[in-house]
PDB file of C-alpha atoms in Angstrom:
ATOM      1  CA  ASP A   1      68.124   0.427-213.717  1.00  0.00           C
ATOM      2  CA  PRO A   2      65.586   3.278-213.948  1.00  0.00           C
ATOM      3  CA  ARG A   3      62.793   1.233-214.191  1.00  0.00           C
ATOM      4  CA  TRP A   4      62.799   0.362-210.856  1.00  0.00           C
ATOM      5  CA  VAL A   5      64.453   3.830-209.373  1.00  0.00           C
ATOM      6  CA  LYS A   6      61.443   5.509-210.033  1.00  0.00           C
ATOM      7  CA  PRO A   7      59.831   6.050-207.487  1.00  0.00           C
ATOM      8  CA  VAL A   8      62.392   5.957-205.113  1.00  0.00           C
ATOM      9  CA  ASP A   9      62.329   2.742-202.748  1.00  0.00           C
ATOM     10  CA  GLU A  10      62.591   4.644-198.791  1.00  0.00           C
ATOM     11  CA  ALA A  11      64.906   1.991-198.500  1.00  0.00           C
ATOM     12  CA  LEU A  12      67.573   4.180-200.705  1.00  0.00           C
ATOM     13  CA  ALA A  13      68.355   6.475-197.691  1.00  0.00           C
ATOM     14  CA  PRO A  14      69.165   4.239-194.863  1.00  0.00           C
ATOM     15  CA  LEU A  15      71.654   2.487-197.322  1.00  0.00           C
ATOM     16  CA  ALA A  16      73.299   5.925-199.016  1.00  0.00           C
ATOM     17  CA  GLU A  17      73.436   6.997-195.370  1.00  0.00           C
ATOM     18  CA  ARG A  18      76.041   4.031-195.242  1.00  0.00           C
ATOM     19  CA  HIS A  19      78.114   5.075-197.865  1.00  0.00           C
ATOM     20  CA  ARG A  20      80.744   8.121-198.364  1.00  0.00           C
ATOM     21  CA  VAL A  21      79.084   8.914-202.065  1.00  0.00           C
ATOM     22  CA  VAL A  22      76.466   8.203-204.226  1.00  0.00           C
ATOM     23  CA  VAL A  23      76.346   7.993-207.541  1.00  0.00           C
ATOM     24  CA  THR A  24      73.876   7.831-210.606  1.00  0.00           C
ATOM     25  CA  VAL A  25      74.320   7.163-214.140  1.00  0.00           C
ATOM     26  CA  GLU A  26      71.927   7.656-216.680  1.00  0.00           C
ATOM     27  CA  ASP A  27      71.909   7.948-220.603  1.00  0.00           C
ATOM     28  CA  ASN A  28      69.536  10.450-220.609  1.00  0.00           C
ATOM     29  CA  SER A  29      69.124  14.119-219.304  1.00  0.00           C
ATOM     30  CA  ARG A  30      69.956  14.857-215.945  1.00  0.00           C
ATOM     31  CA  ALA A  31      67.647  17.043-215.438  1.00  0.00           C
ATOM     32  CA  GLY A  32      64.662  15.458-213.937  1.00  0.00           C
ATOM     33  CA  GLY A  33      66.157  12.010-214.308  1.00  0.00           C
ATOM     34  CA  VAL A  34      66.973   8.962-212.366  1.00  0.00           C
ATOM     35  CA  GLY A  35      69.847  11.211-210.397  1.00  0.00           C
ATOM     36  CA  SER A  36      67.337  14.192-209.407  1.00  0.00           C
ATOM     37  CA  ALA A  37      64.909  11.715-208.279  1.00  0.00           C
ATOM     38  CA  VAL A  38      67.423   9.637-205.798  1.00  0.00           C
ATOM     39  CA  ALA A  39      69.132  13.403-204.748  1.00  0.00           C
ATOM     40  CA  GLN A  40      64.957  14.326-203.962  1.00  0.00           C
ATOM     41  CA  ALA A  41      64.719  11.041-202.127  1.00  0.00           C
ATOM     42  CA  LEU A  42      67.560  11.883-199.778  1.00  0.00           C
ATOM     43  CA  ARG A  43      67.167  15.160-198.896  1.00  0.00           C
ATOM     44  CA  ASP A  44      63.548  14.706-198.039  1.00  0.00           C
ATOM     45  CA  ALA A  45      65.415  11.941-195.710  1.00  0.00           C
ATOM     46  CA  GLY A  46      67.740  14.015-194.504  1.00  0.00           C
ATOM     47  CA  VAL A  47      70.162  12.268-195.915  1.00  0.00           C
ATOM     48  CA  ASP A  48      73.924  14.440-196.317  1.00  0.00           C
ATOM     49  CA  VAL A  49      75.657  12.558-198.434  1.00  0.00           C
ATOM     50  CA  PRO A  50      77.693  13.483-201.706  1.00  0.00           C
ATOM     51  CA  LEU A  51      75.597  12.327-204.991  1.00  0.00           C
ATOM     52  CA  ARG A  52      77.237  12.789-208.174  1.00  0.00           C
ATOM     53  CA  ASP A  53      74.904  11.895-210.968  1.00  0.00           C
ATOM     54  CA  PHE A  54      75.775  11.283-214.768  1.00  0.00           C
ATOM     55  CA  GLY A  55      73.998  12.050-217.408  1.00  0.00           C
ATOM     56  CA  ILE A  56      73.401  14.019-221.184  1.00  0.00           C
ATOM     57  CA  PRO A  57      73.512  18.039-219.789  1.00  0.00           C
ATOM     58  CA  PRO A  58      70.956  20.226-221.118  1.00  0.00           C
ATOM     59  CA  VAL A  59      73.485  21.113-224.309  1.00  0.00           C
ATOM     60  CA  PHE A  60      73.053  21.303-227.930  1.00  0.00           C
ATOM     61  CA  LEU A  61      74.554  17.744-229.083  1.00  0.00           C
ATOM     62  CA  ASP A  62      76.198  17.099-232.722  1.00  0.00           C
ATOM     63  CA  HIS A  63      74.437  14.483-234.635  1.00  0.00           C
ATOM     64  CA  ALA A  64      77.149  11.402-234.250  1.00  0.00           C
ATOM     65  CA  SER A  65      76.945   7.635-233.579  1.00  0.00           C
ATOM     66  CA  ARG A  66      76.145   6.973-229.911  1.00  0.00           C
ATOM     67  CA  GLY A  67      79.715   6.355-228.883  1.00  0.00           C
ATOM     68  CA  GLU A  68      80.999   9.401-230.217  1.00  0.00           C
ATOM     69  CA  VAL A  69      78.016  11.448-228.008  1.00  0.00           C
ATOM     70  CA  MET A  70      79.054  10.049-225.456  1.00  0.00           C
ATOM     71  CA  ALA A  71      82.383  10.376-226.012  1.00  0.00           C
ATOM     72  CA  GLU A  72      82.396  14.386-226.525  1.00  0.00           C
ATOM     73  CA  ILE A  73      79.897  14.280-222.555  1.00  0.00           C
ATOM     74  CA  GLY A  74      82.067  12.648-220.616  1.00  0.00           C
ATOM     75  CA  LEU A  75      79.939   9.495-220.531  1.00  0.00           C
ATOM     76  CA  THR A  76      82.028   6.739-221.449  1.00  0.00           C
ATOM     77  CA  ALA A  77      82.903   3.986-218.762  1.00  0.00           C
ATOM     78  CA  PRO A  78      86.807   5.124-218.683  1.00  0.00           C
ATOM     79  CA  ASP A  79      85.473   9.081-218.478  1.00  0.00           C
ATOM     80  CA  ILE A  80      83.285   7.914-215.339  1.00  0.00           C
ATOM     81  CA  ALA A  81      85.519   5.608-213.754  1.00  0.00           C
ATOM     82  CA  ARG A  82      87.778   8.515-213.781  1.00  0.00           C
ATOM     83  CA  GLN A  83      85.451  10.598-212.425  1.00  0.00           C
ATOM     84  CA  VAL A  84      84.392   8.054-209.491  1.00  0.00           C
ATOM     85  CA  THR A  85      87.683   7.541-208.207  1.00  0.00           C
ATOM     86  CA  GLY A  86      88.420  11.302-207.609  1.00  0.00           C
ATOM     87  CA  LEU A  87      85.546  11.566-205.434  1.00  0.00           C
TER      88      LEU A  87
END
């Protein structure tokens, strides 16, 4: 839940070290979002674990339903699962 991610809890770094990849997913802009905050916290803690952050890219999106927009940018559950399992 992003409300509890920023500021990033210090306990996240040791937890991330015990995993082979960290994944964040948000239905907001990637730039300055939760993924950015987690990446910064891991860098600051010296944790070198691959991070894949999913979110809305910095591009103009056509007007459409939420589902259509998420599908267009690859932010549906099947899209995310396919990309994460390939990591």
